[in-house]
Amino acid sequence: MAGRDDRILMNHFERLATMIYDIDSRQEPTLTGIKDKYLMDVTYTLKFLRIAIEVKEPMIFDQYMKWFGGLACHLRFNLDAMRRHFDIFESVLTTHVEKEISERGHDIFVSGVDAFKQAYLTTTPVDPSPNRFLELLMNMESDQAYQYVNQKINEGTTLKDVYLSILQPTLYTVGELWHQRQISVAKEHYITAAIQHIIGKLYPLLFQNKKRSPYSVTAVCAGEELHEIGMRMVADFFEMSGWDSVFLGSNLPIEMVVEHLLSHPSDLLAISATTSQHLIEVRTLIETVKEHPDLKTIKIMVGGKVFNDTPDLWQRINADAYAADAEQAVLMARLLVGESDV
């Protein structure tokens, strides 16, 4: 057992994960067969806990543990084994992590464990059957899926409504189906790629009769964000509303984002993050832009699942606004820049 004077830092994830594994595997020897996966999962949990402590937002860890609980249910984890695991987890944090952090993190951790148990016991399967568009994509009939969308447009559905009522809900459902292991990673990737292809085929409509606005937006996904399509749709919504948009994608160093903003001035920087593991990068990007003497006029808006799950989080990282979806993003942006016809 470590003494008060030799506790380790919270960000020593691998070391803490190994401590938890060593204790747990002594009580349950079968864990030796999944050691690498066990250590990876514990490290992931530690990272979410650290972020929740650092930004002082317990809901970040609650939402992650709720997600983990739903996944554990569908993977049929043994709940008694998970209770033992979390007891060991809590004991290691209390004994081996520096006192100030362990005390601040204790209530957050306990709340997260409760969220895990609740999700494990109450999660129900997602039913994709009401969504004809998704049904076609699940059957890998992407051409028919495009024809379905095209028919809706011919019947009078606007392009904005296609995005909001067909594409966006489908992406949310696909994410849940993957989470519940009702579809494979390969199928999830196929559906996402098919939707991206369909969006590309709709682009002539997007730029047709485009209104002109004097405003511009730069859109970027935080860190190594793999879910770029949502932010791509947000950028498209700005185009439909007359704004000039530049979508930078993900995995772009902060200094390169700043360099772009300096060479291509924008009225708005829109940042997306799906999970809280990218929050520190989001906060750093916001701080860097706001502190730059030549970028002080840029407004900054954030969005993505992590902000949807934690309503006041955007204020904690000093953003100027938050939007729950593409339609709200345009409305909030117009308010931020004072567009006259809001």
CSV table of C-alpha atoms in Angstrom, one decimal:
chain,number,residue,atom,x,y,z
A,1,MET,CA,0.0,0.0,0.0
A,2,ALA,CA,1.3,3.4,-0.9
A,3,GLY,CA,1.8,6.0,1.8
A,4,ARG,CA,0.6,9.6,1.7
A,5,ASP,CA,4.0,10.8,0.5
A,6,ASP,CA,4.3,8.5,-2.5
A,7,ARG,CA,1.0,8.7,-4.2
A,8,ILE,CA,1.0,9.0,-8.0
A,9,LEU,CA,-0.6,11.5,-10.4
A,10,MET,CA,-4.0,10.8,-11.8
A,11,ASN,CA,-2.6,10.9,-15.4
A,12,HIS,CA,-0.4,7.9,-14.8
A,13,PHE,CA,-3.1,5.8,-16.5
A,14,GLU,CA,-1.2,2.7,-17.4
A,15,ARG,CA,0.3,2.4,-13.9
A,16,LEU,CA,-3.0,2.8,-12.2
A,17,ALA,CA,-4.7,0.4,-14.6
A,18,THR,CA,-2.0,-2.2,-13.9
A,19,MET,CA,-2.6,-1.9,-10.1
A,20,ILE,CA,-6.4,-2.4,-10.6
A,21,TYR,CA,-5.8,-5.4,-12.9
A,22,ASP,CA,-3.3,-7.1,-10.5
A,23,ILE,CA,-5.8,-7.0,-7.6
A,24,ASP,CA,-8.8,-8.0,-9.7
A,25,SER,CA,-7.0,-10.9,-11.5
A,26,ARG,CA,-5.8,-12.3,-8.2
A,27,GLN,CA,-9.5,-12.6,-7.2
A,28,GLU,CA,-10.6,-13.7,-10.7
A,29,PRO,CA,-7.8,-15.6,-12.4
A,30,THR,CA,-9.7,-16.0,-15.7
A,31,LEU,CA,-9.0,-12.3,-16.3
A,32,THR,CA,-5.5,-13.2,-17.4
A,33,GLY,CA,-6.9,-14.3,-20.7
A,34,ILE,CA,-8.2,-10.7,-21.5
A,35,LYS,CA,-5.4,-8.7,-19.8
A,36,ASP,CA,-4.7,-6.3,-22.7
A,37,LYS,CA,-8.4,-5.5,-23.3
A,38,TYR,CA,-8.9,-5.1,-19.5
A,39,LEU,CA,-6.0,-2.6,-19.2
A,40,MET,CA,-7.3,-0.7,-22.3
A,41,ASP,CA,-10.8,-0.4,-20.8
A,42,VAL,CA,-9.5,0.7,-17.4
A,43,THR,CA,-7.2,3.3,-19.0
A,44,TYR,CA,-10.1,4.7,-21.0
A,45,THR,CA,-12.2,5.0,-17.9
A,46,LEU,CA,-9.4,6.7,-16.0
A,47,LYS,CA,-9.0,9.3,-18.9
A,48,PHE,CA,-12.7,10.2,-18.7
A,49,LEU,CA,-12.6,10.5,-14.9
A,50,ARG,CA,-9.6,12.8,-15.1
A,51,ILE,CA,-11.3,15.0,-17.7
A,52,ALA,CA,-14.4,15.3,-15.5
A,53,ILE,CA,-12.2,16.2,-12.5
A,54,GLU,CA,-10.2,18.7,-14.5
A,55,VAL,CA,-13.1,20.6,-16.1
A,56,LYS,CA,-15.2,20.2,-12.9
A,57,GLU,CA,-18.1,18.6,-14.7
A,58,PRO,CA,-19.3,15.3,-13.2
A,59,MET,CA,-21.8,14.7,-16.0
A,60,ILE,CA,-18.9,13.9,-18.3
A,61,PHE,CA,-18.1,10.8,-16.3
A,62,ASP,CA,-21.7,10.0,-15.7
A,63,GLN,CA,-22.4,10.0,-19.5
A,64,TYR,CA,-19.4,7.9,-20.2
A,65,MET,CA,-20.3,5.3,-17.6
A,66,LYS,CA,-23.9,5.3,-18.8
A,67,TRP,CA,-22.6,4.4,-22.3
A,68,PHE,CA,-20.3,1.8,-20.7
A,69,GLY,CA,-23.2,0.3,-18.8
A,70,GLY,CA,-25.3,-0.1,-21.9
A,71,LEU,CA,-22.4,-1.7,-23.7
A,72,ALA,CA,-21.7,-4.0,-20.8
A,73,CYS,CA,-25.3,-5.1,-20.8
A,74,HIS,CA,-25.3,-6.0,-24.5
A,75,LEU,CA,-21.9,-7.8,-24.1
A,76,ARG,CA,-23.4,-9.6,-21.2
A,77,PHE,CA,-20.8,-8.7,-18.6
A,78,ASN,CA,-21.4,-10.2,-15.2
A,79,LEU,CA,-22.8,-7.5,-13.0
A,80,ASP,CA,-21.4,-9.0,-9.8
A,81,ALA,CA,-17.9,-9.1,-11.4
A,82,MET,CA,-18.3,-5.4,-12.4
A,83,ARG,CA,-19.3,-4.5,-8.8
A,84,ARG,CA,-16.1,-6.1,-7.6
A,85,HIS,CA,-14.1,-4.4,-10.3
A,86,PHE,CA,-15.5,-0.9,-9.3
A,87,ASP,CA,-14.8,-1.6,-5.6
A,88,ILE,CA,-11.2,-2.3,-6.5
A,89,PHE,CA,-11.0,0.7,-8.8
A,90,GLU,CA,-12.3,3.0,-6.0
A,91,SER,CA,-9.8,1.5,-3.5
A,92,VAL,CA,-6.8,2.0,-5.8
A,93,LEU,CA,-7.9,5.7,-6.4
A,94,THR,CA,-8.3,6.3,-2.7
A,95,THR,CA,-5.0,4.7,-1.8
A,96,HIS,CA,-2.6,5.5,-4.7
A,97,VAL,CA,-3.7,8.8,-6.2
A,98,GLU,CA,-2.6,12.1,-4.8
A,99,LYS,CA,-5.0,13.1,-2.0
A,100,GLU,CA,-6.5,16.3,-3.5
A,101,ILE,CA,-7.4,14.6,-6.7
A,102,SER,CA,-8.7,11.4,-5.1
A,103,GLU,CA,-11.0,13.4,-2.8
A,104,ARG,CA,-12.3,15.6,-5.6
A,105,GLY,CA,-12.8,12.5,-7.8
A,106,HIS,CA,-14.4,10.3,-5.3
A,107,ASP,CA,-18.0,11.6,-5.6
A,108,ILE,CA,-17.6,11.8,-9.4
A,109,PHE,CA,-16.5,8.2,-9.5
A,110,VAL,CA,-19.3,6.9,-7.2
A,111,SER,CA,-21.9,8.8,-9.2
A,112,GLY,CA,-20.5,7.3,-12.4
A,113,VAL,CA,-20.7,3.8,-11.0
A,114,ASP,CA,-24.4,4.4,-10.2
A,115,ALA,CA,-24.9,5.6,-13.8
A,116,PHE,CA,-23.2,2.4,-15.1
A,117,LYS,CA,-25.5,0.1,-13.0
A,118,GLN,CA,-28.6,2.0,-13.9
A,119,ALA,CA,-27.8,1.8,-17.7
A,120,TYR,CA,-26.9,-1.9,-17.3
A,121,LEU,CA,-30.2,-2.7,-15.8
A,122,THR,CA,-32.5,-0.5,-18.0
A,123,THR,CA,-30.9,-0.5,-21.5
A,124,THR,CA,-33.3,-1.7,-24.2
A,125,PRO,CA,-32.5,-2.7,-27.8
A,126,VAL,CA,-32.8,0.0,-30.6
A,127,ASP,CA,-35.5,-0.9,-33.2
A,128,PRO,CA,-34.3,0.4,-36.6
A,129,SER,CA,-37.4,-0.9,-38.5
A,130,PRO,CA,-39.4,2.4,-38.7
A,131,ASN,CA,-36.6,4.0,-40.8
A,132,ARG,CA,-36.9,3.0,-44.4
A,133,PHE,CA,-33.8,4.8,-45.4
A,134,LEU,CA,-31.7,3.0,-42.8
A,135,GLU,CA,-33.3,-0.3,-43.7
A,136,LEU,CA,-32.0,0.1,-47.3
A,137,LEU,CA,-28.6,0.9,-46.0
A,138,MET,CA,-28.6,-2.0,-43.6
A,139,ASN,CA,-29.2,-4.2,-46.6
A,140,MET,CA,-26.3,-2.4,-48.4
A,141,GLU,CA,-28.7,-1.0,-51.0
A,142,SER,CA,-27.1,2.5,-51.2
A,143,ASP,CA,-28.4,3.2,-54.7
A,144,GLN,CA,-32.0,2.6,-53.6
A,145,ALA,CA,-31.3,4.7,-50.5
A,146,TYR,CA,-30.3,7.6,-52.7
A,147,GLN,CA,-33.4,7.1,-54.8
A,148,TYR,CA,-35.5,7.2,-51.6
A,149,VAL,CA,-34.0,10.5,-50.7
A,150,ASN,CA,-34.4,11.8,-54.2
A,151,GLN,CA,-38.0,10.8,-54.3
A,152,LYS,CA,-38.6,12.7,-51.0
A,153,ILE,CA,-37.1,15.8,-52.6
A,154,ASN,CA,-39.2,15.4,-55.7
A,155,GLU,CA,-42.3,15.2,-53.4
A,156,GLY,CA,-41.4,18.6,-51.9
A,157,THR,CA,-39.1,17.8,-49.0
A,158,THR,CA,-36.5,20.5,-48.7
A,159,LEU,CA,-32.8,19.7,-48.5
A,160,LYS,CA,-32.7,21.0,-45.0
A,161,ASP,CA,-35.5,18.6,-44.0
A,162,VAL,CA,-33.6,15.8,-45.7
A,163,TYR,CA,-30.6,16.5,-43.5
A,164,LEU,CA,-32.7,16.9,-40.3
A,165,SER,CA,-35.4,14.3,-40.7
A,166,ILE,CA,-33.6,11.5,-42.6
A,167,LEU,CA,-29.8,11.8,-42.5
A,168,GLN,CA,-29.2,13.0,-39.0
A,169,PRO,CA,-31.6,10.6,-37.2
A,170,THR,CA,-30.1,7.7,-39.3
A,171,LEU,CA,-26.6,8.5,-38.1
A,172,TYR,CA,-27.8,8.7,-34.5
A,173,THR,CA,-29.5,5.3,-34.8
A,174,VAL,CA,-26.5,3.7,-36.5
A,175,GLY,CA,-24.3,4.9,-33.6
A,176,GLU,CA,-26.7,3.2,-31.1
A,177,LEU,CA,-26.9,0.0,-33.1
A,178,TRP,CA,-23.2,-0.2,-33.1
A,179,HIS,CA,-23.0,0.5,-29.4
A,180,GLN,CA,-25.5,-2.3,-28.8
A,181,ARG,CA,-23.5,-4.6,-31.1
A,182,GLN,CA,-26.5,-5.1,-33.3
A,183,ILE,CA,-24.3,-4.2,-36.3
A,184,SER,CA,-20.6,-4.7,-36.9
A,185,VAL,CA,-18.0,-2.0,-37.2
A,186,ALA,CA,-17.7,-2.8,-40.9
A,187,LYS,CA,-21.5,-2.2,-41.3
A,188,GLU,CA,-21.3,1.0,-39.4
A,189,HIS,CA,-18.5,2.2,-41.6
A,190,TYR,CA,-20.3,1.2,-44.7
A,191,ILE,CA,-23.5,3.1,-43.7
A,192,THR,CA,-21.5,6.2,-42.8
A,193,ALA,CA,-19.6,6.1,-46.1
A,194,ALA,CA,-22.8,5.6,-48.0
A,195,ILE,CA,-24.4,8.6,-46.4
A,196,GLN,CA,-21.4,10.7,-47.2
A,197,HIS,CA,-21.6,9.6,-50.8
A,198,ILE,CA,-25.3,10.5,-50.9
A,199,ILE,CA,-24.6,13.9,-49.5
A,200,GLY,CA,-22.0,14.4,-52.2
A,201,LYS,CA,-24.6,13.6,-54.9
A,202,LEU,CA,-26.9,16.2,-53.3
A,203,TYR,CA,-24.4,19.0,-53.5
A,204,PRO,CA,-25.7,20.5,-56.8
A,205,LEU,CA,-28.9,21.2,-54.9
A,206,LEU,CA,-27.0,22.7,-52.0
A,207,PHE,CA,-25.4,25.3,-54.2
A,208,GLN,CA,-28.4,25.9,-56.4
A,209,ASN,CA,-29.9,29.4,-55.9
A,210,LYS,CA,-27.7,29.9,-52.9
A,211,LYS,CA,-28.3,33.2,-51.1
A,212,ARG,CA,-25.4,35.4,-50.4
A,213,SER,CA,-24.3,36.4,-46.9
A,214,PRO,CA,-21.3,38.5,-46.0
A,215,TYR,CA,-20.4,36.0,-43.2
A,216,SER,CA,-18.1,33.0,-43.1
A,217,VAL,CA,-17.5,30.0,-40.8
A,218,THR,CA,-14.6,27.7,-40.3
A,219,ALA,CA,-15.6,24.3,-39.0
A,220,VAL,CA,-13.3,21.8,-37.4
A,221,CYS,CA,-13.5,18.5,-35.4
A,222,ALA,CA,-11.4,18.3,-32.3
A,223,GLY,CA,-8.3,16.1,-32.1
A,224,GLU,CA,-8.4,12.7,-33.8
A,225,GLU,CA,-12.2,12.8,-34.1
A,226,LEU,CA,-13.4,9.9,-36.2
A,227,HIS,CA,-17.0,11.2,-36.6
A,228,GLU,CA,-16.5,14.0,-39.1
A,229,ILE,CA,-19.8,13.6,-41.0
A,230,GLY,CA,-21.9,15.5,-38.4
A,231,MET,CA,-19.7,18.6,-38.6
A,232,ARG,CA,-19.6,18.3,-42.4
A,233,MET,CA,-23.4,18.5,-42.3
A,234,VAL,CA,-23.2,21.6,-40.1
A,235,ALA,CA,-20.9,23.3,-42.6
A,236,ASP,CA,-23.4,22.3,-45.4
A,237,PHE,CA,-26.2,24.0,-43.4
A,238,PHE,CA,-24.3,27.2,-43.3
A,239,GLU,CA,-23.9,27.0,-47.1
A,240,MET,CA,-27.6,26.6,-47.4
A,241,SER,CA,-28.1,29.7,-45.3
A,242,GLY,CA,-25.8,31.7,-47.6
A,243,TRP,CA,-22.6,31.6,-45.5
A,244,ASP,CA,-19.2,30.7,-46.9
A,245,SER,CA,-17.9,27.7,-45.1
A,246,VAL,CA,-14.6,26.0,-44.8
A,247,PHE,CA,-14.5,22.5,-43.3
A,248,LEU,CA,-11.1,21.6,-42.0
A,249,GLY,CA,-11.9,18.1,-40.9
A,250,SER,CA,-10.1,16.5,-37.9
A,251,ASN,CA,-6.7,15.6,-36.6
A,252,LEU,CA,-5.4,19.1,-37.3
A,253,PRO,CA,-2.8,20.6,-34.9
A,254,ILE,CA,-4.0,23.8,-33.1
A,255,GLU,CA,-1.3,25.9,-34.7
A,256,MET,CA,-2.5,24.9,-38.2
A,257,VAL,CA,-6.1,25.9,-37.3
A,258,VAL,CA,-4.8,29.3,-36.1
A,259,GLU,CA,-2.7,29.7,-39.2
A,260,HIS,CA,-5.8,29.1,-41.4
A,261,LEU,CA,-7.8,31.6,-39.4
A,262,LEU,CA,-5.1,34.2,-39.8
A,263,SER,CA,-4.9,33.7,-43.6
A,264,HIS,CA,-8.6,33.2,-44.2
A,265,PRO,CA,-10.5,35.4,-41.7
A,266,SER,CA,-13.8,34.0,-40.4
A,267,ASP,CA,-16.6,35.4,-38.4
A,268,LEU,CA,-17.2,32.1,-36.6
A,269,LEU,CA,-15.1,29.1,-35.6
A,270,ALA,CA,-17.3,26.0,-35.1
A,271,ILE,CA,-15.8,23.1,-33.1
A,272,SER,CA,-17.2,19.6,-32.8
A,273,ALA,CA,-16.4,17.0,-30.2
A,274,THR,CA,-18.2,13.6,-29.9
A,275,THR,CA,-16.5,12.4,-26.7
A,276,SER,CA,-15.0,14.1,-23.7
A,277,GLN,CA,-11.6,12.7,-24.4
A,278,HIS,CA,-11.2,15.7,-26.8
A,279,LEU,CA,-12.4,18.3,-24.4
A,280,ILE,CA,-8.9,19.4,-23.3
A,281,GLU,CA,-8.0,20.0,-27.0
A,282,VAL,CA,-11.2,22.0,-27.5
A,283,ARG,CA,-10.5,24.1,-24.5
A,284,THR,CA,-6.9,24.7,-25.6
A,285,LEU,CA,-8.0,25.7,-29.1
A,286,ILE,CA,-10.5,28.1,-27.7
A,287,GLU,CA,-8.0,29.7,-25.3
A,288,THR,CA,-5.4,30.0,-28.1
A,289,VAL,CA,-7.8,31.7,-30.5
A,290,LYS,CA,-9.2,34.1,-27.8
A,291,GLU,CA,-5.7,35.0,-26.7
A,292,HIS,CA,-4.3,35.8,-30.2
A,293,PRO,CA,-4.3,39.5,-30.8
A,294,ASP,CA,-5.4,39.2,-34.4
A,295,LEU,CA,-8.3,36.7,-33.7
A,296,LYS,CA,-10.2,38.4,-30.9
A,297,THR,CA,-13.2,39.2,-33.1
A,298,ILE,CA,-13.9,35.6,-34.0
A,299,LYS,CA,-16.9,34.1,-32.2
A,300,ILE,CA,-16.5,30.4,-31.2
A,301,MET,CA,-19.4,27.9,-31.1
A,302,VAL,CA,-19.2,24.3,-30.0
A,303,GLY,CA,-21.3,21.2,-30.6
A,304,GLY,CA,-21.4,17.5,-30.7
A,305,LYS,CA,-22.6,14.6,-28.5
A,306,VAL,CA,-20.4,15.5,-25.4
A,307,PHE,CA,-22.0,19.0,-25.3
A,308,ASN,CA,-25.5,17.6,-26.0
A,309,ASP,CA,-25.1,15.3,-23.0
A,310,THR,CA,-23.7,18.1,-20.7
A,311,PRO,CA,-25.8,21.2,-21.3
A,312,ASP,CA,-23.6,23.8,-19.4
A,313,LEU,CA,-20.3,22.4,-20.5
A,314,TRP,CA,-19.7,25.0,-23.3
A,315,GLN,CA,-19.6,27.8,-20.7
A,316,ARG,CA,-17.0,25.9,-18.6
A,317,ILE,CA,-14.6,25.9,-21.6
A,318,ASN,CA,-15.2,29.6,-22.5
A,319,ALA,CA,-17.0,29.1,-25.8
A,320,ASP,CA,-19.4,31.9,-26.9
A,321,ALA,CA,-22.3,29.6,-27.8
A,322,TYR,CA,-23.4,26.0,-28.1
A,323,ALA,CA,-25.7,24.3,-30.7
A,324,ALA,CA,-27.5,21.0,-30.4
A,325,ASP,CA,-27.8,20.4,-34.2
A,326,ALA,CA,-27.1,21.9,-37.6
A,327,GLU,CA,-30.3,24.0,-37.7
A,328,GLN,CA,-29.6,25.5,-34.2
A,329,ALA,CA,-26.0,26.1,-35.2
A,330,VAL,CA,-27.0,28.5,-38.0
A,331,LEU,CA,-29.5,30.3,-35.8
A,332,MET,CA,-27.0,30.8,-32.9
A,333,ALA,CA,-24.3,31.9,-35.4
A,334,ARG,CA,-26.6,34.5,-36.9
A,335,LEU,CA,-27.3,35.9,-33.4
A,336,LEU,CA,-23.6,35.9,-32.5
A,337,VAL,CA,-22.6,37.9,-35.5
A,338,GLY,CA,-25.7,40.1,-35.5
A,339,GLU,CA,-27.0,39.1,-38.9
A,340,SER,CA,-29.8,41.5,-39.6
A,341,ASP,CA,-32.6,39.2,-40.7
A,342,VAL,CA,-32.5,36.8,-37.7
